[in-house]
mmCIF file of C-alpha atoms in Angstrom:
data_model
loop_
_atom_site.group_PDB
_atom_site.id
_atom_site.type_symbol
_atom_site.label_atom_id
_atom_site.label_comp_id
_atom_site.label_asym_id
_atom_site.label_seq_id
_atom_site.Cartn_x
_atom_site.Cartn_y
_atom_site.Cartn_z
ATOM 1 C CA MET A 185 -19.516 -14.731 121.166
ATOM 2 C CA SER A 186 -22.248 -14.953 118.584
ATOM 3 C CA GLU A 187 -24.581 -12.181 117.759
ATOM 4 C CA THR A 188 -28.035 -12.070 119.065
ATOM 5 C CA LYS A 189 -30.393 -13.375 116.637
ATOM 6 C CA GLY A 190 -32.524 -10.798 114.940
ATOM 7 C CA VAL A 191 -30.366 -7.916 116.045
ATOM 8 C CA ASN A 192 -28.575 -5.918 113.228
ATOM 9 C CA ARG A 193 -25.136 -4.520 114.018
ATOM 10 C CA MET A 194 -24.632 -0.856 113.628
ATOM 11 C CA ALA A 195 -22.918 0.225 110.445
ATOM 12 C CA GLU A 196 -19.435 1.608 110.901
ATOM 13 C CA ALA A 197 -19.455 5.343 111.267
ATOM 14 C CA ALA A 198 -17.150 7.457 109.085
ATOM 15 C CA GLU A 199 -14.489 9.371 110.972
ATOM 16 C CA THR A 200 -14.054 12.921 110.263
ATOM 17 C CA LEU A 201 -11.158 15.493 110.317
ATOM 18 C CA ASP A 202 -12.321 18.832 111.519
ATOM 19 C CA GLY A 203 -10.910 22.203 110.997
ATOM 20 C CA TRP A 204 -12.118 25.820 111.296
ATOM 21 C CA TYR A 205 -15.619 26.668 112.251
ATOM 22 C CA CYS A 206 -17.660 28.356 109.592
ATOM 23 C CA LEU A 207 -20.633 30.856 109.600
ATOM 24 C CA HIS A 208 -22.656 31.600 106.419
ATOM 25 C CA ASP A 209 -24.647 34.850 107.198
ATOM 26 C CA PHE A 210 -27.219 36.083 104.707
ATOM 27 C CA ARG A 211 -28.841 39.252 105.072
ATOM 28 C CA THR A 212 -31.484 41.385 103.299
ATOM 29 C CA ILE A 213 -31.223 45.269 103.126
ATOM 30 C CA ASN A 214 -34.032 47.515 103.919
ATOM 31 C CA TRP A 215 -33.125 50.134 101.075
ATOM 32 C CA THR A 216 -36.017 52.581 102.189
ATOM 33 C CA GLU A 217 -34.425 52.686 105.760
ATOM 34 C CA TRP A 218 -30.912 53.211 104.396
ATOM 35 C CA LYS A 219 -32.031 56.021 102.064
ATOM 36 C CA ALA A 220 -33.704 57.543 105.124
ATOM 37 C CA PHE A 221 -30.515 57.829 107.105
ATOM 38 C CA SER A 222 -28.950 61.140 107.382
ATOM 39 C CA SER A 223 -25.636 61.906 105.925
ATOM 40 C CA ALA A 224 -24.040 61.510 109.346
ATOM 41 C CA GLU A 225 -25.748 58.184 109.869
ATOM 42 C CA LYS A 226 -24.525 56.839 106.643
ATOM 43 C CA GLN A 227 -20.964 57.904 107.385
ATOM 44 C CA GLU A 228 -21.112 56.336 110.860
ATOM 45 C CA ALA A 229 -22.401 53.086 109.302
ATOM 46 C CA ILE A 230 -19.711 53.081 106.552
ATOM 47 C CA ALA A 231 -17.035 53.811 109.133
ATOM 48 C CA GLU A 232 -18.032 50.958 111.233
ATOM 49 C CA LEU A 233 -18.099 48.513 108.323
ATOM 50 C CA ASN A 234 -14.656 49.638 107.168
ATOM 51 C CA GLN A 235 -13.341 48.903 110.653
ATOM 52 C CA LEU A 236 -14.982 45.369 110.635
ATOM 53 C CA PHE A 237 -13.668 44.710 107.240
ATOM 54 C CA SER A 238 -10.219 45.845 108.200
ATOM 55 C CA ASP A 239 -10.177 43.480 111.277
ATOM 56 C CA TRP A 240 -11.224 40.615 109.117
ATOM 57 C CA ASP A 241 -8.693 41.364 106.595
ATOM 58 C CA LEU A 242 -5.857 41.388 109.189
ATOM 59 C CA ASN A 243 -7.052 38.164 110.427
ATOM 60 C CA HIS A 244 -7.152 36.799 106.933
ATOM 61 C CA GLN A 245 -3.570 37.954 106.227
ATOM 62 C CA VAL A 246 -2.060 36.250 109.265
ATOM 63 C CA HIS A 247 -3.998 33.133 108.476
ATOM 64 C CA GLU A 248 -5.974 32.988 111.679
ATOM 65 C CA GLY A 249 -9.180 32.630 109.709
ATOM 66 C CA SER A 250 -10.564 33.909 106.358
ATOM 67 C CA TYR A 251 -13.671 35.605 105.126
ATOM 68 C CA GLY A 252 -15.721 36.414 102.008
ATOM 69 C CA ILE A 253 -18.178 39.071 101.031
ATOM 70 C CA TYR A 254 -20.854 38.110 98.317
ATOM 71 C CA SER A 255 -23.590 39.971 96.659
ATOM 72 C CA ILE A 256 -26.549 37.558 96.340
ATOM 73 C CA LEU A 257 -28.613 37.225 93.243
ATOM 74 C CA GLY A 258 -32.424 36.795 93.405
ATOM 75 C CA GLN A 259 -34.762 37.502 96.210
ATOM 76 C CA LYS A 260 -33.569 35.165 99.032
ATOM 77 C CA ALA A 261 -30.961 37.666 100.292
ATOM 78 C CA ASP A 262 -29.053 40.799 99.277
ATOM 79 C CA PHE A 263 -25.608 39.903 100.576
ATOM 80 C CA ALA A 264 -23.682 37.259 102.498
ATOM 81 C CA PHE A 265 -20.722 36.857 104.730
ATOM 82 C CA MET A 266 -18.791 33.575 104.787
ATOM 83 C CA LEU A 267 -16.497 33.664 107.965
ATOM 84 C CA LEU A 268 -13.977 31.038 109.093
ATOM 85 C CA ARG A 269 -12.337 31.003 112.525
ATOM 86 C CA PRO A 270 -10.638 28.418 114.823
ATOM 87 C CA THR A 271 -13.295 28.667 117.474
ATOM 88 C CA MET A 272 -17.175 29.172 117.760
ATOM 89 C CA GLU A 273 -16.451 31.929 120.305
ATOM 90 C CA GLU A 274 -14.731 33.969 117.664
ATOM 91 C CA LEU A 275 -17.562 33.594 115.271
ATOM 92 C CA SER A 276 -20.037 34.732 117.965
ATOM 93 C CA THR A 277 -18.042 37.716 118.611
ATOM 94 C CA ILE A 278 -17.978 38.630 114.985
ATOM 95 C CA GLU A 279 -21.737 38.228 114.649
ATOM 96 C CA THR A 280 -22.290 40.245 117.650
ATOM 97 C CA GLN A 281 -20.034 42.981 116.575
ATOM 98 C CA PHE A 282 -21.937 43.209 113.288
ATOM 99 C CA ASN A 283 -25.338 43.129 114.773
ATOM 100 C CA LYS A 284 -24.417 46.082 117.168
ATOM 101 C CA SER A 285 -23.194 48.181 114.095
ATOM 102 C CA LYS A 286 -25.183 51.134 112.680
ATOM 103 C CA PHE A 287 -25.442 49.371 109.239
ATOM 104 C CA ALA A 288 -27.155 46.134 110.813
ATOM 105 C CA GLU A 289 -29.984 48.368 111.962
ATOM 106 C CA ILE A 290 -31.358 48.341 108.272
ATOM 107 C CA THR A 291 -30.631 44.575 107.571
ATOM 108 C CA GLU A 292 -32.749 41.474 108.383
ATOM 109 C CA PRO A 293 -31.430 38.030 108.716
ATOM 110 C CA ALA A 294 -32.430 35.927 105.652
ATOM 111 C CA TYR A 295 -30.601 32.588 106.326
ATOM 112 C CA SER A 296 -27.636 31.323 108.380
ATOM 113 C CA PHE A 297 -25.596 28.100 108.520
ATOM 114 C CA VAL A 298 -23.292 27.034 111.282
ATOM 115 C CA SER A 299 -20.769 24.256 110.400
ATOM 116 C CA VAL A 300 -17.131 23.200 110.559
ATOM 117 C CA VAL A 301 -14.748 22.547 107.733
ATOM 118 C CA GLU A 302 -14.659 18.652 107.413
ATOM 119 C CA LEU A 303 -12.868 15.938 105.653
ATOM 120 C CA SER A 304 -13.964 12.321 105.928
ATOM 121 C CA ASN A 305 -12.180 9.065 105.891
ATOM 122 C CA TYR A 306 -14.212 7.582 102.903
ATOM 123 C CA LEU A 307 -11.281 8.550 100.590
ATOM 124 C CA GLY A 308 -8.426 9.006 102.939
ATOM 125 C CA SER A 309 -5.828 6.731 104.501
ATOM 126 C CA LYS A 310 -5.418 5.662 108.089
ATOM 127 C CA ASN A 311 -1.736 5.635 107.906
ATOM 128 C CA GLY A 312 -0.152 8.059 110.422
ATOM 129 C CA ASP A 313 -1.559 11.310 111.931
ATOM 130 C CA PRO A 314 -3.439 13.067 108.962
ATOM 131 C CA TYR A 315 -3.458 16.293 111.021
ATOM 132 C CA ALA A 316 0.256 16.387 110.642
ATOM 133 C CA HIS A 317 -0.002 16.566 106.818
ATOM 134 C CA PRO A 318 0.497 20.063 105.340
ATOM 135 C CA LEU A 319 -2.087 19.372 102.626
ATOM 136 C CA VAL A 320 -4.688 18.247 105.155
ATOM 137 C CA GLN A 321 -3.997 21.320 107.309
ATOM 138 C CA LYS A 322 -4.390 23.547 104.216
ATOM 139 C CA ARG A 323 -7.826 21.844 103.324
ATOM 140 C CA LEU A 324 -9.090 22.082 107.070
ATOM 141 C CA LYS A 325 -7.965 25.767 107.411
ATOM 142 C CA PRO A 326 -8.657 27.129 103.900
ATOM 143 C CA THR A 327 -8.166 30.605 102.532
ATOM 144 C CA LEU A 328 -11.398 31.522 100.722
ATOM 145 C CA PRO A 329 -10.548 31.935 97.028
ATOM 146 C CA ASP A 330 -10.660 35.278 95.300
ATOM 147 C CA MET A 331 -12.780 33.895 92.528
ATOM 148 C CA GLY A 332 -15.670 35.781 90.845
ATOM 149 C CA TYR A 333 -18.755 33.768 91.907
ATOM 150 C CA PHE A 334 -20.076 31.931 94.887
ATOM 151 C CA CYS A 335 -22.664 29.138 95.337
ATOM 152 C CA PHE A 336 -23.721 27.688 98.667
ATOM 153 C CA TYR A 337 -26.357 24.892 99.388
ATOM 154 C CA PRO A 338 -27.087 22.592 102.382
ATOM 155 C CA MET A 339 -27.529 18.896 101.932
ATOM 156 C CA ASP A 340 -28.449 15.486 103.905
ATOM 157 C CA LYS A 341 -28.007 11.915 103.080
ATOM 158 C CA LYS A 342 -31.407 9.981 103.080
ATOM 159 C CA ARG A 343 -32.413 8.195 106.068
ATOM 160 C CA GLN A 344 -35.595 6.265 104.844
ATOM 161 C CA TYR A 345 -36.347 2.599 104.531
ATOM 162 C CA GLY A 346 -34.693 1.008 101.493
ATOM 163 C CA ASP A 347 -32.428 4.120 100.876
ATOM 164 C CA ASN A 348 -30.878 4.850 104.335
ATOM 165 C CA TRP A 349 -27.217 5.966 103.800
ATOM 166 C CA TYR A 350 -26.490 5.303 107.391
ATOM 167 C CA MET A 351 -27.276 1.649 107.245
ATOM 168 C CA LEU A 352 -24.938 0.861 104.320
ATOM 169 C CA PRO A 353 -21.855 -1.056 104.932
ATOM 170 C CA MET A 354 -18.759 1.106 105.032
ATOM 171 C CA GLU A 355 -17.179 -0.543 101.883
ATOM 172 C CA GLU A 356 -20.246 0.373 99.856
ATOM 173 C CA ARG A 357 -20.241 3.955 101.123
ATOM 174 C CA LYS A 358 -16.662 4.154 100.220
ATOM 175 C CA ASN A 359 -17.216 2.960 96.690
ATOM 176 C CA LEU A 360 -20.097 5.529 96.155
ATOM 177 C CA MET A 361 -18.119 8.309 97.513
ATOM 178 C CA ARG A 362 -15.116 7.317 95.390
ATOM 179 C CA SER A 363 -17.159 7.664 92.261
ATOM 180 C CA HIS A 364 -18.737 10.907 93.494
ATOM 181 C CA GLY A 365 -15.332 12.300 94.198
ATOM 182 C CA GLN A 366 -14.139 11.424 90.723
ATOM 183 C CA ILE A 367 -16.663 13.953 89.239
ATOM 184 C CA GLY A 368 -15.631 16.613 91.621
ATOM 185 C CA ARG A 369 -11.880 16.039 90.800
ATOM 186 C CA SER A 370 -12.693 16.483 86.919
ATOM 187 C CA TYR A 371 -13.572 20.140 87.817
ATOM 188 C CA ALA A 372 -10.209 20.812 89.617
ATOM 189 C CA GLY A 373 -8.960 24.195 88.553
ATOM 190 C CA THR A 374 -12.392 25.258 87.348
ATOM 191 C CA ILE A 375 -14.279 25.079 90.849
ATOM 192 C CA THR A 376 -12.977 25.175 94.412
ATOM 193 C CA GLN A 377 -15.114 23.296 96.838
ATOM 194 C CA ILE A 378 -15.359 23.659 100.673
ATOM 195 C CA ILE A 379 -17.390 20.938 102.502
ATOM 196 C CA THR A 380 -18.408 21.853 106.066
ATOM 197 C CA GLY A 381 -20.067 19.463 108.420
ATOM 198 C CA SER A 382 -23.087 20.618 110.350
ATOM 199 C CA VAL A 383 -24.501 17.430 112.108
ATOM 200 C CA GLY A 384 -25.483 18.592 115.528
ATOM 201 C CA LEU A 385 -24.805 22.081 114.623
ATOM 202 C CA ASP A 386 -27.486 23.114 112.217
ATOM 203 C CA ASP A 387 -30.643 21.775 110.519
ATOM 204 C CA TRP A 388 -28.855 20.118 107.520
ATOM 205 C CA GLU A 389 -25.901 17.647 107.745
ATOM 206 C CA TRP A 390 -23.568 19.303 105.368
ATOM 207 C CA GLY A 391 -23.032 22.644 103.659
ATOM 208 C CA VAL A 392 -21.221 22.805 100.145
ATOM 209 C CA THR A 393 -19.653 26.045 99.171
ATOM 210 C CA LEU A 394 -18.506 26.331 95.586
ATOM 211 C CA PHE A 395 -16.297 29.037 94.013
ATOM 212 C CA ALA A 396 -15.719 29.644 90.275
ATOM 213 C CA ASN A 397 -15.009 32.430 87.778
ATOM 214 C CA ASP A 398 -17.582 31.046 85.475
ATOM 215 C CA PRO A 399 -21.004 30.582 87.120
ATOM 216 C CA LEU A 400 -22.166 28.239 84.437
ATOM 217 C CA GLN A 401 -19.891 25.736 86.037
ATOM 218 C CA PHE A 402 -22.118 25.362 89.140
ATOM 219 C CA LYS A 403 -24.922 24.242 86.953
ATOM 220 C CA LYS A 404 -22.649 21.712 85.140
ATOM 221 C CA ILE A 405 -21.089 20.105 88.161
ATOM 222 C CA VAL A 406 -24.375 19.986 90.209
ATOM 223 C CA TYR A 407 -26.184 18.477 87.211
ATOM 224 C CA GLU A 408 -23.545 15.958 86.426
ATOM 225 C CA MET A 409 -23.585 14.792 90.059
ATOM 226 C CA ARG A 410 -27.222 14.370 90.040
ATOM 227 C CA PHE A 411 -26.619 11.280 87.829
ATOM 228 C CA ASP A 412 -24.111 9.676 90.301
ATOM 229 C CA GLU A 413 -25.801 7.184 92.582
ATOM 230 C CA ALA A 414 -24.379 8.860 95.865
ATOM 231 C CA SER A 415 -26.613 11.871 94.913
ATOM 232 C CA ALA A 416 -29.324 10.355 92.689
ATOM 233 C CA ARG A 417 -30.252 7.754 95.420
ATOM 234 C CA PHE A 418 -29.070 9.318 98.589
ATOM 235 C CA GLY A 419 -28.798 13.038 98.269
ATOM 236 C CA GLU A 420 -31.347 15.535 99.588
ATOM 237 C CA PHE A 421 -30.682 19.144 98.868
ATOM 238 C CA GLY A 422 -31.769 22.459 100.452
ATOM 239 C CA PRO A 423 -31.994 26.054 98.985
ATOM 240 C CA PHE A 424 -29.260 27.243 96.690
ATOM 241 C CA TYR A 425 -27.733 30.711 97.080
ATOM 242 C CA VAL A 426 -25.588 32.218 94.281
ATOM 243 C CA GLY A 427 -23.842 35.424 94.132
ATOM 244 C CA LEU A 428 -20.907 37.582 93.190
ATOM 245 C CA HIS A 429 -17.597 37.974 95.150
ATOM 246 C CA GLN A 430 -17.009 41.530 96.280
ATOM 247 C CA SER A 431 -14.119 43.236 97.982
ATOM 248 C CA PRO A 432 -14.789 45.337 100.887
ATOM 249 C CA ASP A 433 -14.427 48.371 98.775
ATOM 250 C CA ALA A 434 -16.902 47.169 96.186
ATOM 251 C CA PHE A 435 -19.395 46.425 98.924
ATOM 252 C CA ILE A 436 -19.150 49.881 100.406
ATOM 253 C CA GLN A 437 -19.424 51.276 96.930
ATOM 254 C CA SER A 438 -22.632 49.436 96.205
ATOM 255 C CA LEU A 439 -24.291 51.158 99.077
ATOM 256 C CA SER A 440 -24.105 54.509 97.227
ATOM 257 C CA LEU A 441 -25.387 53.176 93.846
#
């Protein structure tokens, strides 16, 4: 049967593999209120934090999720938690537990991002069940790396006349993403990247989280990718959050500085 004249066929949608759900939770601290806490109140707040961190660490050790704590530079936030869990219900429970804690009383939400770890079929193979591959499972259920620095930003693909990513044929999108991916792979061993999909879950379409031991590498990879057509022509980027990785002990210690 012939196509109806004047009607464009819908472009082929990219298939995704989806893993653990992810919450980026950015907060500011009201230091005036913290200093006004009595010694007993501070001890209560720290005890509750230690219990939360202990629970997160146990979950991390048995590989039923992962977490990271980051001290954020600049005025956008003071700290961030990045949390990975198999279900949204578990993330909701963690968020509620923190919000009910004594320490949360002197924090304010600065930004949050809800998403799910994602791999697309742009660069993959359709042979067999991809979920059965151990390397795919490792990427969909990642352990957050113990690297010194953290960078997060949300992004979209353009949907405007003349530069609408979603109207491009699949083969053209694959070629663009292949070139884009080559840049990322050139930073292997220097930068660890986790892509999370947020279409239908948050205001942006993806979240990009980068980890490195040299923060200058964030500038280098993002700058280089600006010249790649997939970003230069189709990429739209939200705010950038950069920080330092902290152990639970270091985070607690920072409260007494």
